[in-house]
XYZ file of C-alpha atoms in Angstrom:
699
model
C -17.930 -70.294 86.650
C -14.320 -71.696 87.074
C -15.026 -73.955 84.286
C -16.775 -71.949 81.948
C -14.301 -69.128 81.784
C -11.425 -71.236 79.948
C -14.319 -72.676 77.554
C -15.350 -69.028 76.886
C -12.058 -68.125 76.097
C -11.250 -71.298 73.970
C -14.574 -70.258 71.868
C -13.612 -66.364 71.653
C -9.855 -67.783 70.350
C -12.398 -69.224 67.648
C -12.296 -65.583 65.727
C -10.675 -63.071 64.643
C -11.867 -59.370 65.938
C -13.481 -57.241 63.397
C -12.020 -54.058 64.165
C -8.269 -55.759 64.532
C -8.953 -57.441 61.022
C -9.851 -53.833 59.285
C -6.645 -52.679 60.642
C -4.765 -55.366 59.138
C -6.691 -54.687 55.645
C -5.047 -50.969 55.844
C -1.849 -52.606 56.147
C -2.518 -54.379 53.418
C -3.327 -51.188 51.576
C -0.284 -49.650 52.674
C 1.839 -52.435 51.505
C 0.899 -51.252 47.878
C 2.217 -47.981 48.712
C 5.622 -49.284 49.747
C 5.899 -52.214 47.249
C 8.684 -50.694 44.784
C 7.096 -52.468 41.746
C 3.887 -50.281 42.213
C 4.134 -47.147 40.027
C 5.472 -44.391 42.030
C 2.392 -42.168 41.514
C 0.188 -45.142 42.038
C 1.975 -45.342 45.295
C 1.090 -41.928 46.084
C -2.374 -42.899 45.845
C -2.372 -45.800 48.112
C -0.879 -43.721 51.030
C -3.877 -41.205 50.431
C -6.210 -44.121 50.495
C -4.609 -45.459 54.040
C -5.421 -42.025 55.441
C -9.031 -41.622 54.217
C -9.880 -45.326 55.461
C -8.489 -44.554 58.692
C -10.804 -41.588 58.940
C -13.633 -43.028 58.270
C -12.581 -46.058 60.733
C -11.796 -43.504 63.491
C -15.262 -41.644 62.964
C -17.002 -44.762 62.843
C -15.872 -47.563 64.185
C -13.416 -46.188 66.977
C -16.256 -43.595 67.893
C -18.656 -46.663 68.715
C -15.937 -48.357 70.926
C -15.616 -45.186 72.530
C -19.293 -44.499 73.297
C -19.373 -48.028 74.717
C -16.588 -47.451 76.938
C -18.292 -43.740 78.221
C -21.481 -45.968 78.841
C -19.745 -48.100 81.292
C -20.394 -51.139 78.775
C -17.777 -54.377 79.867
C -19.156 -57.277 78.335
C -16.792 -59.247 75.835
C -17.814 -59.846 72.380
C -17.742 -63.034 70.692
C -14.258 -62.307 69.624
C -13.282 -62.102 73.555
C -12.614 -58.485 74.064
C -14.276 -55.665 75.899
C -14.675 -52.546 74.633
C -11.842 -50.892 76.765
C -9.511 -53.907 76.023
C -10.460 -53.561 71.906
C -9.731 -49.802 72.044
C -6.291 -50.378 73.816
C -5.236 -52.935 71.090
C -6.504 -51.219 68.299
C -4.970 -47.896 69.244
C -1.639 -49.583 69.661
C -2.018 -51.189 66.253
C -3.281 -48.191 64.543
C -0.500 -46.096 66.011
C 2.324 -48.349 64.584
C 0.559 -48.325 61.293
C 0.718 -44.318 60.908
C 4.157 -44.343 62.166
C 4.893 -46.622 59.242
C 2.878 -44.794 56.767
C 4.659 -41.725 57.645
C 7.857 -43.466 57.378
C 6.724 -44.547 53.850
C 5.509 -40.880 52.928
C 9.246 -39.693 53.435
C 10.398 -42.440 51.103
C 8.017 -41.592 48.440
C 9.037 -38.019 48.824
C 12.493 -38.460 48.098
C 11.666 -40.775 45.135
C 9.047 -37.957 43.851
C 12.180 -35.700 44.291
C 14.086 -37.945 42.175
C 11.606 -37.598 39.220
C 11.559 -33.922 39.446
C 8.417 -33.842 41.665
C 9.327 -31.553 44.864
C 7.650 -30.726 47.940
C 9.686 -27.950 49.195
C 9.872 -25.470 52.133
C 9.906 -21.541 51.671
C 13.278 -21.235 53.229
C 14.634 -23.557 50.110
C 12.888 -21.207 47.484
C 15.219 -18.640 45.640
C 14.424 -14.842 45.688
C 12.135 -15.007 42.563
C 10.091 -17.995 43.886
C 9.680 -16.251 47.488
C 8.383 -13.037 45.583
C 5.847 -15.185 43.916
C 4.455 -17.227 46.675
C 4.386 -14.004 48.800
C 2.166 -12.586 46.423
C 0.151 -15.310 46.034
C -0.140 -15.282 50.097
C -1.283 -11.824 50.203
C -3.537 -11.941 47.246
C -5.365 -15.215 47.356
C -4.586 -16.751 51.145
C -5.013 -13.862 53.378
C -8.399 -12.484 52.317
C -9.747 -15.783 53.454
C -8.028 -16.470 56.754
C -9.976 -16.136 59.987
C -7.485 -15.803 63.270
C -9.511 -17.001 66.432
C -8.267 -15.887 69.542
C -9.172 -17.912 72.560
C -9.309 -16.259 75.717
C -12.211 -15.444 78.530
C -13.918 -12.967 76.407
C -13.972 -15.366 73.170
C -14.721 -19.033 73.808
C -12.972 -21.952 71.779
C -14.623 -21.811 68.525
C -16.152 -24.620 66.564
C -13.755 -26.959 65.109
C -14.907 -28.952 62.065
C -14.192 -32.649 62.020
C -11.243 -33.677 59.795
C -10.206 -30.088 59.113
C -6.629 -28.886 59.188
C -6.314 -26.151 61.358
C -3.044 -24.274 62.967
C -2.757 -23.857 66.700
C -0.760 -20.695 67.393
C 1.094 -19.463 70.730
C 1.636 -15.980 70.951
C 3.294 -13.549 73.436
C 2.241 -9.835 73.642
C 5.211 -7.316 72.355
C 6.390 -5.663 75.679
C 5.318 -8.239 78.136
C 7.041 -10.440 80.522
C 8.004 -13.712 78.657
C 7.293 -15.544 81.911
C 3.714 -14.257 81.681
C 0.887 -17.133 80.319
C 1.235 -17.019 76.665
C -1.925 -16.054 74.289
C -3.739 -18.938 72.284
C -5.207 -18.799 68.856
C -6.521 -21.279 66.314
C -6.658 -20.835 62.351
C -8.434 -23.143 60.006
C -6.660 -23.998 56.637
C -8.726 -22.740 53.987
C -10.047 -26.196 52.549
C -11.428 -24.361 49.338
C -7.863 -23.390 48.133
C -5.455 -25.693 47.076
C -3.380 -27.786 49.801
C -0.534 -28.083 47.574
C 0.672 -24.655 45.524
C 2.582 -24.789 42.364
C 6.235 -22.837 42.689
C 7.374 -21.002 39.606
C 9.891 -23.143 37.945
C 13.581 -22.071 38.585
C 15.541 -21.210 35.932
C 16.494 -23.678 32.988
C 14.790 -26.305 35.404
C 12.167 -28.860 34.431
C 11.348 -29.885 37.984
C 7.893 -29.087 39.122
C 7.893 -27.510 43.023
C 5.049 -27.367 45.113
C 4.684 -25.920 48.931
C 1.816 -26.686 50.968
C -0.565 -24.465 51.952
C -0.407 -24.446 55.729
C 3.879 -23.995 55.154
C 2.974 -20.782 53.202
C 0.615 -19.430 56.250
C 3.069 -20.699 58.889
C 5.683 -18.464 57.279
C 3.279 -15.307 56.971
C 1.845 -16.114 60.547
C 2.831 -12.581 62.013
C 0.831 -10.698 59.111
C -2.310 -12.063 61.122
C -1.419 -11.020 64.600
C -0.011 -7.204 64.650
C 1.234 -6.688 68.224
C 1.984 -10.277 69.225
C 4.962 -12.160 68.576
C 3.901 -15.680 67.658
C 6.073 -18.140 69.685
C 4.863 -21.436 67.912
C 2.971 -22.755 64.934
C 1.558 -26.156 64.622
C -1.010 -27.840 62.528
C -3.649 -30.259 64.369
C -6.784 -31.855 63.329
C -9.868 -33.255 64.879
C -11.815 -36.265 63.927
C -15.304 -36.225 65.331
C -18.021 -39.127 65.670
C -19.739 -39.380 62.352
C -22.366 -41.691 63.124
C -25.940 -40.437 62.423
C -28.616 -41.251 65.149
C -31.834 -41.132 63.528
C -35.147 -41.388 65.031
C -36.922 -43.150 61.816
C -40.258 -44.274 63.758
C -40.805 -40.530 64.944
C -39.660 -38.915 61.936
C -42.435 -36.941 59.939
C -40.020 -36.467 57.305
C -37.128 -38.667 56.791
C -35.374 -36.461 54.684
C -35.672 -33.470 56.820
C -34.744 -35.500 59.788
C -31.254 -36.606 57.919
C -30.788 -32.918 56.991
C -31.096 -31.962 60.934
C -28.652 -34.656 62.086
C -26.397 -33.774 59.300
C -25.798 -30.471 60.548
C -25.584 -32.072 64.507
C -22.653 -34.287 62.901
C -20.348 -30.947 63.220
C -20.913 -31.107 66.919
C -20.209 -34.900 67.164
C -17.910 -35.866 70.111
C -14.038 -35.685 69.498
C -12.550 -39.092 68.920
C -9.040 -38.556 67.543
C -6.642 -35.602 67.606
C -3.685 -35.411 65.039
C -1.023 -32.655 65.952
C 2.179 -32.076 64.575
C 5.477 -33.324 66.289
C 6.929 -30.854 68.535
C 3.884 -29.064 69.168
C 4.087 -26.379 72.024
C 3.107 -27.819 75.216
C 0.734 -24.978 76.251
C -1.064 -25.626 72.587
C -1.354 -29.301 73.504
C -2.733 -28.399 76.800
C -5.457 -26.167 75.521
C -6.474 -28.728 72.810
C -6.545 -31.671 75.214
C -8.863 -29.765 77.769
C -11.335 -28.289 75.201
C -11.781 -31.750 73.353
C -11.544 -33.603 76.848
C -9.503 -36.185 74.918
C -6.062 -37.854 76.103
C -6.459 -41.680 74.920
C -6.263 -41.166 71.159
C -3.984 -38.549 70.132
C -1.325 -39.190 67.429
C 1.825 -37.153 67.246
C 2.492 -36.435 63.264
C 5.934 -36.464 61.922
C 5.046 -35.117 58.729
C 2.181 -33.400 56.912
C -1.194 -33.682 58.862
C -3.808 -35.652 56.554
C -2.260 -37.174 53.659
C -5.001 -37.496 51.708
C -4.083 -34.306 49.641
C -1.459 -36.865 47.860
C -4.679 -38.473 45.755
C -5.279 -35.067 44.045
C -1.623 -34.080 43.741
C -1.317 -37.331 41.756
C -4.254 -36.691 39.371
C -3.163 -33.374 38.758
C 0.438 -33.761 37.626
C 0.794 -34.192 33.906
C 3.308 -35.608 31.636
C 4.461 -38.400 34.442
C 2.419 -41.201 32.414
C 5.537 -43.530 32.951
C 5.027 -43.281 36.777
C 1.255 -44.533 36.549
C -0.121 -47.875 35.684
C -0.908 -47.876 31.656
C -4.520 -46.383 30.988
C -7.298 -48.944 30.164
C -10.151 -48.581 27.944
C -12.920 -50.571 29.398
C -14.599 -52.638 26.334
C -18.230 -52.272 25.475
C -19.512 -55.835 26.252
C -19.274 -57.917 23.038
C -22.496 -59.126 23.339
C -24.198 -55.866 23.067
C -21.876 -54.129 20.940
C -23.260 -52.262 17.661
C -26.705 -52.743 19.158
C -29.219 -49.883 18.744
C -31.870 -51.941 20.586
C -30.313 -53.501 23.704
C -33.850 -54.838 24.322
C -33.765 -57.163 21.112
C -30.467 -58.491 22.075
C -31.569 -59.051 25.652
C -34.780 -61.133 24.469
C -31.987 -63.515 22.820
C -29.482 -63.864 25.870
C -28.506 -62.906 29.387
C -25.382 -60.861 29.381
C -22.774 -60.522 32.018
C -20.822 -57.378 32.553
C -17.576 -57.391 34.640
C -16.390 -54.071 35.615
C -14.238 -52.178 35.240
C -13.112 -54.106 32.504
C -16.047 -53.809 30.251
C -17.699 -50.547 30.309
C -20.627 -49.157 32.805
C -22.124 -47.589 29.447
C -24.091 -50.410 28.988
C -25.681 -49.957 32.061
C -26.269 -46.214 31.160
C -27.257 -47.237 27.805
C -30.012 -49.900 29.681
C -31.692 -46.957 31.264
C -31.218 -44.463 28.626
C -32.898 -46.664 25.939
C -35.781 -47.411 28.493
C -36.275 -43.432 29.104
C -36.505 -43.128 25.508
C -38.351 -45.816 24.233
C -42.308 -45.269 23.618
C -42.923 -49.159 24.694
C -41.387 -49.140 28.036
C -44.137 -48.112 30.536
C -42.106 -48.361 33.649
C -38.643 -47.941 35.061
C -37.641 -48.848 38.623
C -34.357 -48.273 40.189
C -32.505 -48.546 43.474
C -29.973 -46.007 44.318
C -27.513 -45.881 46.907
C -24.111 -44.154 45.756
C -24.583 -42.231 42.896
C -21.832 -39.981 41.007
C -21.716 -36.285 40.614
C -22.863 -36.047 37.235
C -25.299 -38.976 36.593
C -26.526 -39.662 33.466
C -28.772 -42.022 34.939
C -30.148 -39.524 36.871
C -30.911 -37.882 33.912
C -32.057 -40.694 32.148
C -34.676 -41.335 34.755
C -35.605 -37.778 35.146
C -36.330 -37.914 31.266
C -38.536 -40.842 31.684
C -40.654 -39.400 34.078
C -41.072 -36.093 32.042
C -42.083 -38.215 29.166
C -44.933 -39.730 31.094
C -43.408 -43.000 32.173
C -43.801 -44.922 35.699
C -40.403 -44.093 37.343
C -39.936 -45.085 40.943
C -36.639 -44.645 42.369
C -35.494 -46.032 45.619
C -33.279 -43.704 46.988
C -31.238 -44.853 50.029
C -30.822 -41.205 51.877
C -28.676 -43.102 54.974
C -25.843 -44.082 52.554
C -22.917 -42.728 55.148
C -21.216 -39.522 53.859
C -23.210 -39.439 50.989
C -26.255 -38.525 52.675
C -26.202 -34.976 51.382
C -25.188 -36.006 47.664
C -28.039 -38.062 48.116
C -30.830 -35.748 48.904
C -29.982 -33.369 46.204
C -30.927 -36.292 43.768
C -33.744 -37.508 45.564
C -35.137 -33.705 45.013
C -34.039 -33.334 41.514
C -36.004 -36.702 40.674
C -38.874 -35.595 42.621
C -39.037 -32.099 40.765
C -39.079 -34.512 37.609
C -42.098 -36.210 38.335
C -40.382 -39.548 39.553
C -41.799 -41.456 42.384
C -39.199 -41.265 45.080
C -39.074 -43.462 48.251
C -36.795 -43.499 51.009
C -36.750 -47.318 51.826
C -37.912 -48.983 54.854
C -37.982 -47.627 58.383
C -34.829 -49.010 59.881
C -33.231 -50.463 57.218
C -30.754 -49.302 54.584
C -31.800 -50.383 51.044
C -28.467 -51.769 49.596
C -29.831 -53.912 47.063
C -28.626 -53.333 43.362
C -31.442 -53.523 40.943
C -33.210 -52.119 37.969
C -36.295 -53.242 36.303
C -38.118 -52.069 33.072
C -41.319 -53.043 31.989
C -42.077 -53.207 28.337
C -45.095 -53.565 26.436
C -44.153 -56.034 23.351
C -46.405 -57.725 20.763
C -46.647 -61.029 22.935
C -47.402 -59.137 26.264
C -45.584 -57.139 29.007
C -42.029 -58.354 29.345
C -39.572 -57.769 32.217
C -36.086 -56.573 31.865
C -33.653 -56.472 34.891
C -30.311 -55.736 35.656
C -28.885 -56.943 39.112
C -25.517 -55.915 40.015
C -23.101 -56.136 42.915
C -21.721 -52.466 42.748
C -23.441 -49.056 42.855
C -24.967 -47.358 39.948
C -21.906 -45.219 39.867
C -20.082 -44.470 36.511
C -17.066 -43.254 38.442
C -16.658 -46.118 41.008
C -17.547 -48.328 37.705
C -14.214 -47.307 36.552
C -12.113 -48.178 40.329
C -13.944 -50.980 41.353
C -14.344 -54.715 40.477
C -18.042 -55.580 40.342
C -20.388 -57.792 38.188
C -23.629 -57.386 36.787
C -26.591 -59.152 35.054
C -29.066 -58.288 32.293
C -32.007 -60.665 32.127
C -35.027 -61.350 30.957
C -36.006 -64.304 32.947
C -39.657 -64.845 33.661
C -38.979 -66.183 37.422
C -36.188 -63.580 38.191
C -38.679 -60.430 36.789
C -41.427 -61.648 38.966
C -39.290 -61.502 42.107
C -37.963 -58.241 40.909
C -41.367 -56.614 40.899
C -42.109 -58.327 44.034
C -38.861 -56.498 45.902
C -39.987 -53.150 44.376
C -43.791 -53.733 45.843
C -42.318 -54.608 49.266
C -39.939 -51.779 49.314
C -42.278 -49.290 47.955
C -45.871 -50.404 49.603
C -47.430 -52.750 52.295
C -47.009 -55.799 50.488
C -46.378 -59.096 52.730
C -43.241 -60.932 52.621
C -42.926 -62.533 49.374
C -41.938 -66.183 48.619
C -39.051 -65.888 46.631
C -38.687 -68.089 43.706
C -35.318 -67.209 42.604
C -33.923 -64.087 44.835
C -32.536 -64.424 48.442
C -33.630 -61.218 50.279
C -32.260 -59.731 53.243
C -33.716 -59.195 56.107
C -36.456 -61.842 55.434
C -34.573 -64.884 54.200
C -30.906 -64.414 52.232
C -29.191 -65.507 55.516
C -31.402 -68.390 55.961
C -30.942 -69.407 52.494
C -27.010 -69.516 52.698
C -26.923 -71.598 55.830
C -29.369 -73.909 54.610
C -26.850 -74.063 51.347
C -23.687 -74.322 53.582
C -25.389 -77.161 55.243
C -26.279 -78.917 51.841
C -22.378 -78.933 51.244
C -21.873 -80.315 54.433
C -24.440 -83.084 53.966
C -22.948 -84.171 50.718
C -19.564 -84.266 52.086
C -20.922 -86.248 55.019
C -22.494 -88.987 52.179
C -19.276 -88.735 49.698
C -20.825 -86.571 47.313
C -18.902 -83.864 45.836
C -19.315 -80.522 48.042
C -17.411 -77.265 47.693
C -17.802 -73.555 48.567
C -16.213 -70.443 47.080
C -17.551 -67.227 48.241
C -15.994 -63.958 47.190
C -17.220 -60.559 49.304
C -15.720 -57.804 51.501
C -16.162 -58.614 54.905
C -16.918 -61.788 57.022
C -18.099 -60.741 60.484
C -21.292 -62.310 61.699
C -20.826 -65.266 63.863
C -23.617 -67.567 62.727
C -22.098 -67.764 59.301
C -18.427 -68.197 60.612
C -20.024 -71.084 62.696
C -21.914 -72.574 59.779
C -18.231 -72.860 57.658
C -16.517 -74.508 60.549
C -19.127 -77.014 60.644
C -19.125 -77.443 56.693
C -15.412 -77.762 57.152
C -15.538 -80.167 59.692
C -18.033 -82.160 57.633
C -15.042 -82.312 54.979
C -16.365 -79.517 52.864
C -13.185 -77.485 51.010
C -14.250 -74.136 51.227
C -12.163 -71.140 49.278
C -13.096 -67.653 51.018
C -11.963 -64.218 49.090
C -12.414 -61.779 51.451
C -10.742 -58.166 50.798
C -11.288 -56.908 53.962
C -12.603 -57.730 57.389
C -12.474 -61.926 58.205
C -13.651 -62.768 61.660
C -12.855 -66.507 60.644
C -9.890 -67.949 61.772
C -8.780 -70.516 58.766
C -6.223 -73.954 59.035
C -7.089 -74.754 62.590
C -6.909 -78.428 63.184
C -10.256 -79.916 63.963
C -12.106 -76.529 63.216
C -11.137 -75.020 59.974
C -8.451 -77.027 58.347
C -10.608 -77.051 55.151
C -11.266 -73.491 54.729
C -8.835 -71.121 53.158
C -9.026 -67.230 52.953
C -7.550 -64.919 50.465
C -7.451 -61.167 50.212
C -6.575 -59.550 46.844
C -5.518 -55.724 47.402
C -4.334 -54.442 43.817
C -4.906 -51.313 41.280
C -8.584 -51.752 41.284
C -10.813 -52.080 44.763
C -12.206 -55.691 44.575
C -16.083 -55.483 45.500
C -17.702 -58.249 43.991
C -19.801 -60.757 45.826
C -19.977 -63.873 43.915
C -20.796 -67.061 45.778
C -20.593 -70.881 44.432
C -22.296 -74.193 45.900
C -20.873 -77.339 44.291
C -24.722 -78.970 44.990
C -23.301 -82.341 44.419
C -22.289 -81.974 41.054
C -24.902 -79.800 39.742
C -23.364 -76.296 40.685
C -25.012 -73.145 41.761
C -23.843 -69.524 41.309
C -24.934 -66.287 42.569
C -24.138 -62.570 42.299
C -25.422 -60.240 45.273
C -24.883 -57.081 47.109
C -24.716 -58.496 50.707
C -21.412 -58.910 52.279
C -21.769 -61.790 55.659
C -21.917 -59.000 58.362
C -24.626 -58.865 60.569
C -25.729 -55.656 59.283
C -26.011 -56.852 55.698
C -27.982 -59.827 56.607
C -30.486 -58.498 59.230
C -30.535 -54.690 58.838
C -30.464 -53.943 55.275
C -32.309 -54.672 52.065
C -30.125 -56.719 50.136
C -30.328 -58.894 47.281
C -29.034 -62.596 46.089
C -29.505 -63.491 42.313
C -28.594 -66.711 40.859
C -27.250 -66.876 37.319
C -29.246 -69.592 35.878
C -27.622 -69.328 32.159
C -24.534 -72.187 32.237
C -22.315 -69.746 30.207
C -22.914 -67.006 32.700
C -22.239 -69.329 35.548
C -18.880 -70.596 33.931
C -17.738 -67.008 33.567
C -18.595 -66.273 37.344
C -16.607 -69.215 38.331
C -13.718 -68.265 35.996
C -13.776 -64.915 37.872
C -13.316 -66.589 41.079
C -10.904 -69.121 39.606
C -8.585 -66.208 38.542
C -9.074 -64.887 42.137
C -7.958 -68.056 43.482
C -4.882 -68.606 41.134
C -3.321 -65.033 41.728
C -0.065 -65.485 43.376
C 1.278 -62.001 42.720
C -1.424 -59.496 44.989
C -3.162 -62.127 46.789
C -2.486 -62.555 50.563
C -3.407 -65.699 52.373
C -4.800 -65.324 56.030
C -2.921 -67.433 58.704
C -4.423 -69.134 61.860
C -2.986 -66.431 64.054
C -4.669 -63.411 62.205
C -1.510 -62.343 60.137
C -1.638 -62.426 55.882
C 1.084 -63.657 54.469
C 1.631 -62.407 50.267
C 1.458 -65.473 48.096
C 4.447 -66.307 45.681
C 4.705 -68.438 42.723
C 5.666 -72.135 43.351
C 8.666 -73.223 41.613
C 8.230 -73.350 38.247
C 4.605 -71.745 38.288
C 4.327 -68.560 36.075
C 3.289 -65.388 38.012
C -0.308 -64.587 37.608
C -1.960 -61.282 38.557
C -5.932 -61.683 38.560
C -6.912 -58.244 37.531
C -4.118 -58.002 34.718
C -5.342 -61.489 33.628
C -9.187 -59.974 33.638
C -8.064 -57.092 31.557
C -7.763 -59.698 29.017
C -11.804 -59.792 28.990
C -12.138 -61.521 25.681
C -9.881 -64.548 26.908
C -11.588 -65.259 30.293
C -15.040 -65.235 28.697
C -13.830 -67.612 25.868
C -12.574 -69.576 28.260
C -15.726 -69.710 30.662
C -18.013 -70.514 27.935
C -15.409 -73.038 26.498
C -15.292 -75.142 29.949
């Protein structure tokens, strides 16, 4: 044992912890909010994103760590952390980040004020403004408020996760001040605007806003007649949001998920945010009720900064404080084509979002729905927008008599309710709706259209790296491939048969599919590069994805590096691999790009001794993606499209403005142009869409 422990510690030191790595990713998002070269209202958005990211992290990842601690689990993970040790480290780093976030918030608020966008307090309003706000309170706010007293006769009410509340400490009029105070809570209505526009001052063009909770606090006395408010402070509770599903025993998965969604309201408390200066008696009441003491954040400012996103979007006339709008171009290969199928019979087409329009995907499905020669449409849906034209197209196709099969993933976290609604709508239209395989999430992004043509049936396939969501397609970078390749078409049919029926695992000719063989295929390709390097042949790996946390995949990359393979990884978020360690990973670099759009593409390049292979995929290199989800990796056979995908990878590798490089100590350093090197911002370069496609095909 004495000899084993040091070896285990040394091995653990080879890896970075997944959750700590995620915290570092959110720090990079915060850096965008702090960057003075980022337009001010874009900085506001990044500040909001930090909050929403942290909400999900606390409700899922930290909740899982807390569950392990409560269960008495003490075993170390492969990065060397016990749950208790990891919790302590994560919370220390997160607390530091939150403090920095609110320092940044105050800085941004001052900058907004200089631009005439002012978050004000009630006491700073003039007489006319106060009168208007008083009327708003009494006419709009007061009728929907429900103060809830907490005493022996009235137990603590249910506190909803991530909702803003006010904790009110009161004294009864005429009672001895030494008596124990009274306590009540009040939910700040989430169906009212968090920020309220205040009438402009005379001869002023400034826009002033007051927060809803600030207005309620000023009028708190109207809710407790006969009592004197002693203190009013905000608080917010985050609960465990992970669903525990018994898929094997569920007679109806849709109904089971609806039940679990209702239970989510009572998830175990994970984090408590309280406004700085909260009354000790109020804090004591909250701690006792929620049985929480280790994860309390004292907030110096407005609790929950996600409202900044809506505020930024509501402001009119401030375009100079935003990035210039871009209008995605329609793919040139498909432009002016009333018959997409005719064009796709001639050539494969690659689409790069958001620089190229998602309308191409919508048109593909819509034309298929209206085409009398189309016999069947099959599609996977993971996260869909609120007013999806794709859903309307699928419904119309089914109503016209086509065979329409839709695999709807009901377990897409935080989109469960929306997906249930879409599933029901599609079923009502006559679509065959499948909820996927028991125990697995269907995360693959694929559409198959089967069309009757003069020379027989032809399969048209779209495979993507991102969700079929027209809203996120404007905000995320993703690639999609349209193809009529026969081998890909056969694999696509087999994939849908496996998901919807009782087909045995298929011998994939083109695809790599998780959880059956995707991981094995990736490992074999990495090992092939290692063999080529050992034999003196060209060996190269470039891989772009969102997260790397599977230990075996990390170890395979380490082994390839030691064999001499040059490996460049472009990983937006979590990375458990420690690059640049002599004798272990000195041939590996890891970059993260955080910029205007969310980097979301998954693209893999393997040198293959000079005959390079390029793939696009739905999967990150995480254990959940490789073993617990239906994921898809698809090759690009067309040489021009291969070069276009390689060009995207090279643009990311050349970025010296928004890229950060991971150091062996786990920290990231922003890359800057070398002496004499021009600055290159990959997302801005990609906006010149025709340029990168031309270069790709010429090369």
